[in-house]
Amino acid sequence: MITVEVEKAPPYVALSYTWGSKSLSKAVHVNGCDIRITANLADAIDAIFVFARERNLMFWADSICINQSDVHERSRQVRLMNTIYRSAEIVAIWLGQASHDSDLAFDKMKEWKVKFDDLKQQWNGSEELAALRMICRRPWWKRAWIVQE
């Protein structure tokens, strides 16, 4: 692990994931120290490690890269989250281990993306698309809790 200012960071993958149960934890060796991470994070790291290494990318995960026992550091880093994720070469989203129907779901999403891209081309420059963009820029969409609500 290296410590750098986000503006000077080498290319990296920022990992977006849920912590999962703290009771299910695993030890990882970081800079000569063993730290405990959740099993969900360990699974995510296992999934992206080879991908990142093959592309010569570092990776960033909050519970490893932020000293969780230092309230001041945690607070400072939380304020930088937007910059940390925006500055990443890639943001990898870990949804959990694959299930028997994961491929089916991802195939459907690819199909929807093609349809959405076609629709976007049809709407390009239209009043409808401009109106939709204006709705999506309203402050409500930027609230952290809209998914829970």
mmCIF file of N, CA and C in Angstrom:
data_model
loop_
_atom_site.group_PDB
_atom_site.id
_atom_site.type_symbol
_atom_site.label_atom_id
_atom_site.label_comp_id
_atom_site.label_asym_id
_atom_site.label_seq_id
_atom_site.Cartn_x
_atom_site.Cartn_y
_atom_site.Cartn_z
ATOM 1 N N MET A 1 0.852 -1.171 0.000
ATOM 2 C CA MET A 1 0.000 0.000 0.000
ATOM 3 C C MET A 1 0.893 1.227 0.000
ATOM 4 N N ILE A 2 0.490 2.221 -0.782
ATOM 5 C CA ILE A 2 1.204 3.495 -0.794
ATOM 6 C C ILE A 2 0.226 4.599 -0.428
ATOM 7 N N THR A 3 0.761 5.678 0.124
ATOM 8 C CA THR A 3 -0.061 6.839 0.463
ATOM 9 C C THR A 3 0.297 7.961 -0.493
ATOM 10 N N VAL A 4 -0.702 8.460 -1.215
ATOM 11 C CA VAL A 4 -0.500 9.560 -2.159
ATOM 12 C C VAL A 4 -1.698 10.493 -2.100
ATOM 13 N N GLU A 5 -1.467 11.728 -2.506
ATOM 14 C CA GLU A 5 -2.588 12.649 -2.690
ATOM 15 C C GLU A 5 -3.376 12.164 -3.901
ATOM 16 N N VAL A 6 -4.672 12.261 -3.855
ATOM 17 C CA VAL A 6 -5.510 11.720 -4.926
ATOM 18 C C VAL A 6 -5.153 12.335 -6.280
ATOM 19 N N GLU A 7 -4.763 13.606 -6.294
ATOM 20 C CA GLU A 7 -4.417 14.271 -7.553
ATOM 21 C C GLU A 7 -3.126 13.716 -8.152
ATOM 22 N N LYS A 8 -2.281 13.095 -7.334
ATOM 23 C CA LYS A 8 -0.992 12.572 -7.797
ATOM 24 C C LYS A 8 -0.985 11.045 -7.858
ATOM 25 N N ALA A 9 -2.122 10.438 -7.701
ATOM 26 C CA ALA A 9 -2.203 8.975 -7.634
ATOM 27 C C ALA A 9 -1.920 8.345 -8.996
ATOM 28 N N PRO A 10 -1.231 7.205 -8.997
ATOM 29 C CA PRO A 10 -1.096 6.452 -10.246
ATOM 30 C C PRO A 10 -2.468 5.893 -10.627
ATOM 31 N N PRO A 11 -2.625 5.384 -11.847
ATOM 32 C CA PRO A 11 -3.925 4.827 -12.236
ATOM 33 C C PRO A 11 -4.381 3.743 -11.251
ATOM 34 N N TYR A 12 -5.659 3.788 -10.881
ATOM 35 C CA TYR A 12 -6.174 2.830 -9.909
ATOM 36 C C TYR A 12 -7.626 2.481 -10.181
ATOM 37 N N VAL A 13 -8.024 1.344 -9.629
ATOM 38 C CA VAL A 13 -9.415 0.892 -9.636
ATOM 39 C C VAL A 13 -9.997 1.246 -8.275
ATOM 40 N N ALA A 14 -11.103 1.972 -8.256
ATOM 41 C CA ALA A 14 -11.813 2.247 -7.001
ATOM 42 C C ALA A 14 -12.917 1.202 -6.871
ATOM 43 N N LEU A 15 -12.956 0.561 -5.738
ATOM 44 C CA LEU A 15 -13.920 -0.510 -5.518
ATOM 45 C C LEU A 15 -15.143 0.015 -4.776
ATOM 46 N N SER A 16 -16.313 -0.192 -5.368
ATOM 47 C CA SER A 16 -17.583 0.162 -4.741
ATOM 48 C C SER A 16 -18.264 -1.147 -4.351
ATOM 49 N N TYR A 17 -18.593 -1.282 -3.079
ATOM 50 C CA TYR A 17 -19.117 -2.545 -2.563
ATOM 51 C C TYR A 17 -19.856 -2.279 -1.261
ATOM 52 N N THR A 18 -20.535 -3.269 -0.755
ATOM 53 C CA THR A 18 -21.099 -3.178 0.592
ATOM 54 C C THR A 18 -20.169 -3.930 1.530
ATOM 55 N N TRP A 19 -20.023 -3.424 2.739
ATOM 56 C CA TRP A 19 -19.104 -4.061 3.679
ATOM 57 C C TRP A 19 -19.530 -5.475 3.999
ATOM 58 N N GLY A 20 -20.805 -5.716 4.139
ATOM 59 C CA GLY A 20 -21.273 -7.033 4.549
ATOM 60 C C GLY A 20 -21.116 -7.213 6.051
ATOM 61 N N SER A 21 -21.319 -8.412 6.504
ATOM 62 C CA SER A 21 -21.277 -8.713 7.934
ATOM 63 C C SER A 21 -19.862 -8.584 8.488
ATOM 64 N N LYS A 22 -19.733 -7.792 9.557
ATOM 65 C CA LYS A 22 -18.426 -7.645 10.197
ATOM 66 C C LYS A 22 -18.028 -8.910 10.947
ATOM 67 N N SER A 23 -18.999 -9.747 11.262
ATOM 68 C CA SER A 23 -18.676 -10.984 11.982
ATOM 69 C C SER A 23 -17.995 -12.002 11.064
ATOM 70 N N LEU A 24 -18.209 -11.858 9.756
ATOM 71 C CA LEU A 24 -17.538 -12.722 8.787
ATOM 72 C C LEU A 24 -16.342 -11.961 8.238
ATOM 73 N N SER A 25 -15.203 -12.095 8.882
ATOM 74 C CA SER A 25 -14.045 -11.321 8.450
ATOM 75 C C SER A 25 -12.873 -12.223 8.105
ATOM 76 N N LYS A 26 -11.957 -11.645 7.338
ATOM 77 C CA LYS A 26 -10.745 -12.346 6.927
ATOM 78 C C LYS A 26 -9.565 -11.422 7.166
ATOM 79 N N ALA A 27 -8.411 -12.010 7.405
ATOM 80 C CA ALA A 27 -7.192 -11.224 7.592
ATOM 81 C C ALA A 27 -6.496 -11.057 6.245
ATOM 82 N N VAL A 28 -6.014 -9.845 5.985
ATOM 83 C CA VAL A 28 -5.167 -9.594 4.820
ATOM 84 C C VAL A 28 -3.885 -8.942 5.309
ATOM 85 N N HIS A 29 -2.826 -9.187 4.584
ATOM 86 C CA HIS A 29 -1.516 -8.666 4.953
ATOM 87 C C HIS A 29 -1.265 -7.392 4.143
ATOM 88 N N VAL A 30 -1.137 -6.252 4.812
ATOM 89 C CA VAL A 30 -0.918 -4.966 4.151
ATOM 90 C C VAL A 30 0.262 -4.273 4.820
ATOM 91 N N ASN A 31 1.297 -3.996 4.039
ATOM 92 C CA ASN A 31 2.484 -3.294 4.551
ATOM 93 C C ASN A 31 3.014 -3.898 5.847
ATOM 94 N N GLY A 32 3.109 -5.196 5.879
ATOM 95 C CA GLY A 32 3.671 -5.856 7.046
ATOM 96 C C GLY A 32 2.725 -6.037 8.215
ATOM 97 N N CYS A 33 1.487 -5.632 8.053
ATOM 98 C CA CYS A 33 0.503 -5.755 9.140
ATOM 99 C C CYS A 33 -0.688 -6.578 8.665
ATOM 100 N N ASP A 34 -1.251 -7.334 9.582
ATOM 101 C CA ASP A 34 -2.498 -8.032 9.289
ATOM 102 C C ASP A 34 -3.658 -7.138 9.692
ATOM 103 N N ILE A 35 -4.589 -6.939 8.763
ATOM 104 C CA ILE A 35 -5.802 -6.195 9.094
ATOM 105 C C ILE A 35 -6.997 -7.082 8.770
ATOM 106 N N ARG A 36 -8.092 -6.858 9.459
ATOM 107 C CA ARG A 36 -9.310 -7.629 9.237
ATOM 108 C C ARG A 36 -10.198 -6.871 8.257
ATOM 109 N N ILE A 37 -10.688 -7.590 7.267
ATOM 110 C CA ILE A 37 -11.657 -7.027 6.329
ATOM 111 C C ILE A 37 -12.843 -7.981 6.274
ATOM 112 N N THR A 38 -13.970 -7.476 5.810
ATOM 113 C CA THR A 38 -15.147 -8.335 5.721
ATOM 114 C C THR A 38 -14.946 -9.377 4.622
ATOM 115 N N ALA A 39 -15.642 -10.481 4.760
ATOM 116 C CA ALA A 39 -15.570 -11.544 3.754
ATOM 117 C C ALA A 39 -16.035 -11.026 2.397
ATOM 118 N N ASN A 40 -17.019 -10.130 2.388
ATOM 119 C CA ASN A 40 -17.508 -9.572 1.132
ATOM 120 C C ASN A 40 -16.413 -8.780 0.424
ATOM 121 N N LEU A 41 -15.655 -7.976 1.168
ATOM 122 C CA LEU A 41 -14.547 -7.239 0.562
ATOM 123 C C LEU A 41 -13.472 -8.207 0.079
ATOM 124 N N ALA A 42 -13.178 -9.233 0.839
ATOM 125 C CA ALA A 42 -12.178 -10.224 0.413
ATOM 126 C C ALA A 42 -12.596 -10.876 -0.907
ATOM 127 N N ASP A 43 -13.875 -11.200 -1.047
ATOM 128 C CA ASP A 43 -14.378 -11.768 -2.302
ATOM 129 C C ASP A 43 -14.212 -10.781 -3.451
ATOM 130 N N ALA A 44 -14.505 -9.514 -3.196
ATOM 131 C CA ALA A 44 -14.374 -8.482 -4.225
ATOM 132 C C ALA A 44 -12.920 -8.341 -4.662
ATOM 133 N N ILE A 45 -12.018 -8.314 -3.700
ATOM 134 C CA ILE A 45 -10.595 -8.193 -4.024
ATOM 135 C C ILE A 45 -10.137 -9.398 -4.837
ATOM 136 N N ASP A 46 -10.556 -10.585 -4.438
ATOM 137 C CA ASP A 46 -10.208 -11.786 -5.208
ATOM 138 C C ASP A 46 -10.674 -11.657 -6.654
ATOM 139 N N ALA A 47 -11.846 -11.074 -6.849
ATOM 140 C CA ALA A 47 -12.416 -10.953 -8.189
ATOM 141 C C ALA A 47 -11.695 -9.919 -9.046
ATOM 142 N N ILE A 48 -11.207 -8.827 -8.455
ATOM 143 C CA ILE A 48 -10.599 -7.769 -9.276
ATOM 144 C C ILE A 48 -9.079 -7.769 -9.257
ATOM 145 N N PHE A 49 -8.461 -8.527 -8.377
ATOM 146 C CA PHE A 49 -7.011 -8.444 -8.211
ATOM 147 C C PHE A 49 -6.262 -8.734 -9.510
ATOM 148 N N VAL A 50 -6.570 -9.840 -10.159
ATOM 149 C CA VAL A 50 -5.871 -10.209 -11.393
ATOM 150 C C VAL A 50 -6.143 -9.176 -12.479
ATOM 151 N N PHE A 51 -7.402 -8.744 -12.600
ATOM 152 C CA PHE A 51 -7.769 -7.714 -13.579
ATOM 153 C C PHE A 51 -6.903 -6.473 -13.391
ATOM 154 N N ALA A 52 -6.797 -5.991 -12.155
ATOM 155 C CA ALA A 52 -6.025 -4.776 -11.870
ATOM 156 C C ALA A 52 -4.542 -5.001 -12.126
ATOM 157 N N ARG A 53 -4.017 -6.125 -11.693
ATOM 158 C CA ARG A 53 -2.588 -6.397 -11.861
ATOM 159 C C ARG A 53 -2.220 -6.502 -13.337
ATOM 160 N N GLU A 54 -3.049 -7.155 -14.148
ATOM 161 C CA GLU A 54 -2.771 -7.294 -15.584
ATOM 162 C C GLU A 54 -2.722 -5.942 -16.283
ATOM 163 N N ARG A 55 -3.400 -4.960 -15.749
ATOM 164 C CA ARG A 55 -3.443 -3.622 -16.350
ATOM 165 C C ARG A 55 -2.540 -2.628 -15.622
ATOM 166 N N ASN A 56 -1.726 -3.144 -14.717
ATOM 167 C CA ASN A 56 -0.812 -2.320 -13.928
ATOM 168 C C ASN A 56 -1.553 -1.223 -13.163
ATOM 169 N N LEU A 57 -2.696 -1.587 -12.597
ATOM 170 C CA LEU A 57 -3.502 -0.645 -11.826
ATOM 171 C C LEU A 57 -3.436 -0.999 -10.346
ATOM 172 N N MET A 58 -3.346 0.017 -9.521
ATOM 173 C CA MET A 58 -3.488 -0.177 -8.083
ATOM 174 C C MET A 58 -4.999 -0.292 -7.831
ATOM 175 N N PHE A 59 -5.395 -0.618 -6.603
ATOM 176 C CA PHE A 59 -6.820 -0.530 -6.309
ATOM 177 C C PHE A 59 -7.030 0.133 -4.959
ATOM 178 N N TRP A 60 -8.207 0.753 -4.825
ATOM 179 C CA TRP A 60 -8.563 1.506 -3.626
ATOM 180 C C TRP A 60 -9.870 0.936 -3.083
ATOM 181 N N ALA A 61 -9.858 0.595 -1.805
ATOM 182 C CA ALA A 61 -11.072 0.160 -1.099
ATOM 183 C C ALA A 61 -11.087 0.871 0.242
ATOM 184 N N ASP A 62 -12.196 1.495 0.563
ATOM 185 C CA ASP A 62 -12.259 2.358 1.745
ATOM 186 C C ASP A 62 -11.817 1.692 3.037
ATOM 187 N N SER A 63 -12.271 0.486 3.307
ATOM 188 C CA SER A 63 -11.960 -0.103 4.609
ATOM 189 C C SER A 63 -10.501 -0.527 4.748
ATOM 190 N N ILE A 64 -9.767 -0.580 3.636
ATOM 191 C CA ILE A 64 -8.330 -0.845 3.689
ATOM 192 C C ILE A 64 -7.548 0.461 3.644
ATOM 193 N N CYS A 65 -7.951 1.359 2.766
ATOM 194 C CA CYS A 65 -7.170 2.572 2.514
ATOM 195 C C CYS A 65 -7.448 3.705 3.494
ATOM 196 N N ILE A 66 -8.499 3.594 4.259
ATOM 197 C CA ILE A 66 -8.805 4.602 5.277
ATOM 198 C C ILE A 66 -8.617 3.948 6.638
ATOM 199 N N ASN A 67 -7.866 4.596 7.497
ATOM 200 C CA ASN A 67 -7.667 4.090 8.852
ATOM 201 C C ASN A 67 -8.995 4.209 9.596
ATOM 202 N N GLN A 68 -9.692 3.094 9.727
ATOM 203 C CA GLN A 68 -11.033 3.097 10.303
ATOM 204 C C GLN A 68 -11.054 3.437 11.788
ATOM 205 N N SER A 69 -9.920 3.320 12.465
ATOM 206 C CA SER A 69 -9.890 3.639 13.901
ATOM 207 C C SER A 69 -9.528 5.095 14.171
ATOM 208 N N ASP A 70 -9.222 5.864 13.116
ATOM 209 C CA ASP A 70 -8.873 7.280 13.265
ATOM 210 C C ASP A 70 -10.048 8.129 12.779
ATOM 211 N N VAL A 71 -10.803 8.681 13.714
ATOM 212 C CA VAL A 71 -12.017 9.438 13.378
ATOM 213 C C VAL A 71 -11.707 10.630 12.480
ATOM 214 N N HIS A 72 -10.601 11.323 12.729
ATOM 215 C CA HIS A 72 -10.250 12.503 11.926
ATOM 216 C C HIS A 72 -9.915 12.108 10.489
ATOM 217 N N GLU A 73 -9.129 11.053 10.322
ATOM 218 C CA GLU A 73 -8.806 10.605 8.968
ATOM 219 C C GLU A 73 -10.059 10.131 8.249
ATOM 220 N N ARG A 74 -10.877 9.369 8.937
ATOM 221 C CA ARG A 74 -12.110 8.862 8.336
ATOM 222 C C ARG A 74 -12.988 10.010 7.860
ATOM 223 N N SER A 75 -13.128 11.033 8.682
ATOM 224 C CA SER A 75 -13.942 12.193 8.329
ATOM 225 C C SER A 75 -13.364 12.922 7.115
ATOM 226 N N ARG A 76 -12.052 13.103 7.110
ATOM 227 C CA ARG A 76 -11.394 13.796 5.991
ATOM 228 C C ARG A 76 -11.545 12.996 4.698
ATOM 229 N N GLN A 77 -11.372 11.687 4.783
ATOM 230 C CA GLN A 77 -11.471 10.838 3.597
ATOM 231 C C GLN A 77 -12.900 10.770 3.055
ATOM 232 N N VAL A 78 -13.876 10.767 3.934
ATOM 233 C CA VAL A 78 -15.271 10.745 3.486
ATOM 234 C C VAL A 78 -15.566 11.977 2.632
ATOM 235 N N ARG A 79 -15.003 13.112 3.011
ATOM 236 C CA ARG A 79 -15.203 14.335 2.215
ATOM 237 C C ARG A 79 -14.531 14.238 0.844
ATOM 238 N N LEU A 80 -13.554 13.346 0.702
ATOM 239 C CA LEU A 80 -12.838 13.177 -0.568
ATOM 240 C C LEU A 80 -13.426 12.076 -1.454
ATOM 241 N N MET A 81 -14.429 11.374 -0.971
ATOM 242 C CA MET A 81 -14.960 10.219 -1.704
ATOM 243 C C MET A 81 -15.330 10.548 -3.146
ATOM 244 N N ASN A 82 -16.006 11.649 -3.363
ATOM 245 C CA ASN A 82 -16.394 12.030 -4.716
ATOM 246 C C ASN A 82 -15.160 12.130 -5.605
ATOM 247 N N THR A 83 -14.122 12.800 -5.117
ATOM 248 C CA THR A 83 -12.884 12.962 -5.883
ATOM 249 C C THR A 83 -12.191 11.619 -6.085
ATOM 250 N N ILE A 84 -12.166 10.802 -5.053
ATOM 251 C CA ILE A 84 -11.512 9.487 -5.149
ATOM 252 C C ILE A 84 -12.157 8.650 -6.252
ATOM 253 N N TYR A 85 -13.480 8.594 -6.278
ATOM 254 C CA TYR A 85 -14.155 7.786 -7.294
ATOM 255 C C TYR A 85 -14.072 8.431 -8.675
ATOM 256 N N ARG A 86 -14.173 9.743 -8.757
ATOM 257 C CA ARG A 86 -14.088 10.417 -10.060
ATOM 258 C C ARG A 86 -12.692 10.323 -10.671
ATOM 259 N N SER A 87 -11.663 10.243 -9.827
ATOM 260 C CA SER A 87 -10.280 10.203 -10.308
ATOM 261 C C SER A 87 -9.825 8.799 -10.689
ATOM 262 N N ALA A 88 -10.599 7.806 -10.350
ATOM 263 C CA ALA A 88 -10.214 6.418 -10.649
ATOM 264 C C ALA A 88 -10.219 6.165 -12.149
ATOM 265 N N GLU A 89 -9.294 5.346 -12.577
ATOM 266 C CA GLU A 89 -9.272 4.899 -13.971
ATOM 267 C C GLU A 89 -10.540 4.086 -14.260
ATOM 268 N N ILE A 90 -10.903 3.251 -13.293
ATOM 269 C CA ILE A 90 -12.083 2.390 -13.386
ATOM 270 C C ILE A 90 -12.739 2.345 -12.010
ATOM 271 N N VAL A 91 -14.062 2.376 -11.976
ATOM 272 C CA VAL A 91 -14.784 2.101 -10.737
ATOM 273 C C VAL A 91 -15.415 0.723 -10.917
ATOM 274 N N ALA A 92 -14.977 -0.219 -10.092
ATOM 275 C CA ALA A 92 -15.506 -1.584 -10.140
ATOM 276 C C ALA A 92 -16.583 -1.716 -9.072
ATOM 277 N N ILE A 93 -17.736 -2.186 -9.477
ATOM 278 C CA ILE A 93 -18.851 -2.373 -8.551
ATOM 279 C C ILE A 93 -18.956 -3.861 -8.239
ATOM 280 N N TRP A 94 -18.871 -4.196 -6.966
ATOM 281 C CA TRP A 94 -18.993 -5.590 -6.543
ATOM 282 C C TRP A 94 -20.414 -5.819 -6.046
ATOM 283 N N LEU A 95 -21.158 -6.635 -6.767
ATOM 284 C CA LEU A 95 -22.538 -6.947 -6.404
ATOM 285 C C LEU A 95 -22.644 -8.228 -5.592
ATOM 286 N N GLY A 96 -21.548 -8.915 -5.425
ATOM 287 C CA GLY A 96 -21.543 -10.178 -4.696
ATOM 288 C C GLY A 96 -21.200 -11.327 -5.623
ATOM 289 N N GLN A 97 -21.137 -12.515 -5.043
ATOM 290 C CA GLN A 97 -20.811 -13.710 -5.825
ATOM 291 C C GLN A 97 -21.881 -13.959 -6.883
ATOM 292 N N ALA A 98 -21.454 -14.519 -8.001
ATOM 293 C CA ALA A 98 -22.387 -14.846 -9.080
ATOM 294 C C ALA A 98 -23.378 -15.906 -8.605
ATOM 295 N N SER A 99 -24.598 -15.809 -9.118
ATOM 296 C CA SER A 99 -25.607 -16.833 -8.847
ATOM 297 C C SER A 99 -25.890 -17.571 -10.156
ATOM 298 N N HIS A 100 -26.745 -18.560 -10.110
ATOM 299 C CA HIS A 100 -27.023 -19.371 -11.297
ATOM 300 C C HIS A 100 -27.595 -18.552 -12.456
ATOM 301 N N ASP A 101 -28.227 -17.422 -12.162
ATOM 302 C CA ASP A 101 -28.847 -16.632 -13.223
ATOM 303 C C ASP A 101 -28.170 -15.277 -13.456
ATOM 304 N N SER A 102 -26.984 -15.085 -12.920
ATOM 305 C CA SER A 102 -26.281 -13.805 -13.096
ATOM 306 C C SER A 102 -26.015 -13.501 -14.566
ATOM 307 N N ASP A 103 -25.549 -14.508 -15.324
ATOM 308 C CA ASP A 103 -25.263 -14.282 -16.745
ATOM 309 C C ASP A 103 -26.512 -13.843 -17.497
ATOM 310 N N LEU A 104 -27.644 -14.443 -17.171
ATOM 311 C CA LEU A 104 -28.911 -14.074 -17.802
ATOM 312 C C LEU A 104 -29.230 -12.601 -17.541
ATOM 313 N N ALA A 105 -29.050 -12.173 -16.291
ATOM 314 C CA ALA A 105 -29.330 -10.776 -15.934
ATOM 315 C C ALA A 105 -28.397 -9.824 -16.679
ATOM 316 N N PHE A 106 -27.103 -10.144 -16.733
ATOM 317 C CA PHE A 106 -26.159 -9.261 -17.417
ATOM 318 C C PHE A 106 -26.386 -9.250 -18.927
ATOM 319 N N ASP A 107 -26.763 -10.385 -19.510
ATOM 320 C CA ASP A 107 -27.102 -10.409 -20.934
ATOM 321 C C ASP A 107 -28.286 -9.486 -21.216
ATOM 322 N N LYS A 108 -29.279 -9.506 -20.330
ATOM 323 C CA LYS A 108 -30.455 -8.649 -20.508
ATOM 324 C C LYS A 108 -30.058 -7.175 -20.404
ATOM 325 N N MET A 109 -29.171 -6.857 -19.455
ATOM 326 C CA MET A 109 -28.725 -5.465 -19.323
ATOM 327 C C MET A 109 -27.981 -4.997 -20.574
ATOM 328 N N LYS A 110 -27.178 -5.882 -21.170
ATOM 329 C CA LYS A 110 -26.479 -5.523 -22.416
ATOM 330 C C LYS A 110 -27.495 -5.244 -23.523
ATOM 331 N N GLU A 111 -28.534 -6.063 -23.579
ATOM 332 C CA GLU A 111 -29.599 -5.871 -24.569
ATOM 333 C C GLU A 111 -30.281 -4.513 -24.358
ATOM 334 N N TRP A 112 -30.580 -4.194 -23.100
ATOM 335 C CA TRP A 112 -31.209 -2.903 -22.796
ATOM 336 C C TRP A 112 -30.297 -1.742 -23.164
ATOM 337 N N LYS A 113 -28.987 -1.907 -22.951
ATOM 338 C CA LYS A 113 -28.044 -0.835 -23.283
ATOM 339 C C LYS A 113 -28.078 -0.548 -24.783
ATOM 340 N N VAL A 114 -28.110 -1.604 -25.608
ATOM 341 C CA VAL A 114 -28.183 -1.417 -27.059
ATOM 342 C C VAL A 114 -29.458 -0.658 -27.410
ATOM 343 N N LYS A 115 -30.581 -1.053 -26.808
ATOM 344 C CA LYS A 115 -31.848 -0.363 -27.073
ATOM 345 C C LYS A 115 -31.788 1.087 -26.601
ATOM 346 N N PHE A 116 -31.175 1.305 -25.442
ATOM 347 C CA PHE A 116 -31.057 2.665 -24.918
ATOM 348 C C PHE A 116 -30.181 3.517 -25.831
ATOM 349 N N ASP A 117 -29.064 2.948 -26.317
ATOM 350 C CA ASP A 117 -28.187 3.688 -27.231
ATOM 351 C C ASP A 117 -28.924 4.067 -28.513
ATOM 352 N N ASP A 118 -29.744 3.140 -29.032
ATOM 353 C CA ASP A 118 -30.546 3.442 -30.225
ATOM 354 C C ASP A 118 -31.523 4.579 -29.939
ATOM 355 N N LEU A 119 -32.185 4.503 -28.792
ATOM 356 C CA LEU A 119 -33.136 5.539 -28.403
ATOM 357 C C LEU A 119 -32.437 6.885 -28.232
ATOM 358 N N LYS A 120 -31.255 6.855 -27.639
ATOM 359 C CA LYS A 120 -30.491 8.084 -27.436
ATOM 360 C C LYS A 120 -30.155 8.734 -28.783
ATOM 361 N N GLN A 121 -29.789 7.923 -29.772
ATOM 362 C CA GLN A 121 -29.479 8.467 -31.095
ATOM 363 C C GLN A 121 -30.721 9.078 -31.735
ATOM 364 N N GLN A 122 -31.871 8.426 -31.560
ATOM 365 C CA GLN A 122 -33.113 8.958 -32.114
ATOM 366 C C GLN A 122 -33.486 10.280 -31.458
ATOM 367 N N TRP A 123 -33.223 10.371 -30.153
ATOM 368 C CA TRP A 123 -33.605 11.558 -29.392
ATOM 369 C C TRP A 123 -32.550 12.654 -29.430
ATOM 370 N N ASN A 124 -31.374 12.369 -29.934
ATOM 371 C CA ASN A 124 -30.275 13.327 -29.881
ATOM 372 C C ASN A 124 -30.706 14.696 -30.407
ATOM 373 N N GLY A 125 -30.552 15.692 -29.560
ATOM 374 C CA GLY A 125 -30.920 17.056 -29.932
ATOM 375 C C GLY A 125 -32.402 17.360 -29.799
ATOM 376 N N SER A 126 -33.183 16.411 -29.349
ATOM 377 C CA SER A 126 -34.626 16.627 -29.265
ATOM 378 C C SER A 126 -35.002 17.367 -27.987
ATOM 379 N N GLU A 127 -36.177 17.967 -28.026
ATOM 380 C CA GLU A 127 -36.704 18.646 -26.841
ATOM 381 C C GLU A 127 -36.973 17.651 -25.715
ATOM 382 N N GLU A 128 -37.416 16.438 -26.085
ATOM 383 C CA GLU A 128 -37.703 15.422 -25.069
ATOM 384 C C GLU A 128 -36.454 15.060 -24.266
ATOM 385 N N LEU A 129 -35.327 14.867 -24.965
ATOM 386 C CA LEU A 129 -34.088 14.516 -24.282
ATOM 387 C C LEU A 129 -33.616 15.669 -23.403
ATOM 388 N N ALA A 130 -33.730 16.888 -23.909
ATOM 389 C CA ALA A 130 -33.348 18.060 -23.106
ATOM 390 C C ALA A 130 -34.214 18.153 -21.849
ATOM 391 N N ALA A 131 -35.504 17.890 -21.987
ATOM 392 C CA ALA A 131 -36.409 17.937 -20.833
ATOM 393 C C ALA A 131 -36.057 16.843 -19.825
ATOM 394 N N LEU A 132 -35.752 15.653 -20.317
ATOM 395 C CA LEU A 132 -35.365 14.547 -19.437
ATOM 396 C C LEU A 132 -34.074 14.873 -18.685
ATOM 397 N N ARG A 133 -33.116 15.461 -19.382
ATOM 398 C CA ARG A 133 -31.860 15.862 -18.724
ATOM 399 C C ARG A 133 -32.123 16.867 -17.609
ATOM 400 N N MET A 134 -33.005 17.811 -17.855
ATOM 401 C CA MET A 134 -33.305 18.826 -16.836
ATOM 402 C C MET A 134 -33.928 18.183 -15.594
ATOM 403 N N ILE A 135 -34.818 17.231 -15.793
ATOM 404 C CA ILE A 135 -35.417 16.519 -14.650
ATOM 405 C C ILE A 135 -34.327 15.783 -13.864
ATOM 406 N N CYS A 136 -33.419 15.129 -14.578
ATOM 407 C CA CYS A 136 -32.362 14.340 -13.925
ATOM 408 C C CYS A 136 -31.330 15.205 -13.209
ATOM 409 N N ARG A 137 -31.268 16.484 -13.517
ATOM 410 C CA ARG A 137 -30.313 17.383 -12.854
ATOM 411 C C ARG A 137 -30.874 18.018 -11.586
ATOM 412 N N ARG A 138 -32.105 17.740 -11.275
ATOM 413 C CA ARG A 138 -32.705 18.326 -10.073
ATOM 414 C C ARG A 138 -32.043 17.770 -8.814
ATOM 415 N N PRO A 139 -32.008 18.571 -7.758
ATOM 416 C CA PRO A 139 -31.273 18.194 -6.540
ATOM 417 C C PRO A 139 -31.705 16.886 -5.888
ATOM 418 N N TRP A 140 -32.961 16.499 -6.026
ATOM 419 C CA TRP A 140 -33.430 15.292 -5.358
ATOM 420 C C TRP A 140 -32.580 14.076 -5.721
ATOM 421 N N TRP A 141 -32.153 13.975 -6.984
ATOM 422 C CA TRP A 141 -31.388 12.824 -7.458
ATOM 423 C C TRP A 141 -30.011 12.730 -6.804
ATOM 424 N N LYS A 142 -29.523 13.811 -6.249
ATOM 425 C CA LYS A 142 -28.186 13.837 -5.656
ATOM 426 C C LYS A 142 -28.189 13.459 -4.177
ATOM 427 N N ARG A 143 -29.351 13.248 -3.616
ATOM 428 C CA ARG A 143 -29.442 12.887 -2.200
ATOM 429 C C ARG A 143 -28.917 11.475 -1.984
ATOM 430 N N ALA A 144 -28.226 11.278 -0.893
ATOM 431 C CA ALA A 144 -27.600 9.987 -0.600
ATOM 432 C C ALA A 144 -28.609 8.890 -0.301
ATOM 433 N N TRP A 145 -29.792 9.249 0.181
ATOM 434 C CA TRP A 145 -30.698 8.228 0.691
ATOM 435 C C TRP A 145 -31.821 7.852 -0.261
ATOM 436 N N ILE A 146 -31.802 8.318 -1.508
ATOM 437 C CA ILE A 146 -32.949 8.040 -2.380
ATOM 438 C C ILE A 146 -33.142 6.556 -2.653
ATOM 439 N N VAL A 147 -32.074 5.771 -2.641
ATOM 440 C CA VAL A 147 -32.229 4.338 -2.886
ATOM 441 C C VAL A 147 -33.021 3.700 -1.755
ATOM 442 N N GLN A 148 -32.731 4.090 -0.522
ATOM 443 C CA GLN A 148 -33.458 3.532 0.612
ATOM 444 C C GLN A 148 -34.901 4.007 0.644
ATOM 445 N N GLU A 149 -35.130 5.242 0.227
ATOM 446 C CA GLU A 149 -36.487 5.775 0.245
ATOM 447 C C GLU A 149 -37.320 5.135 -0.849
#
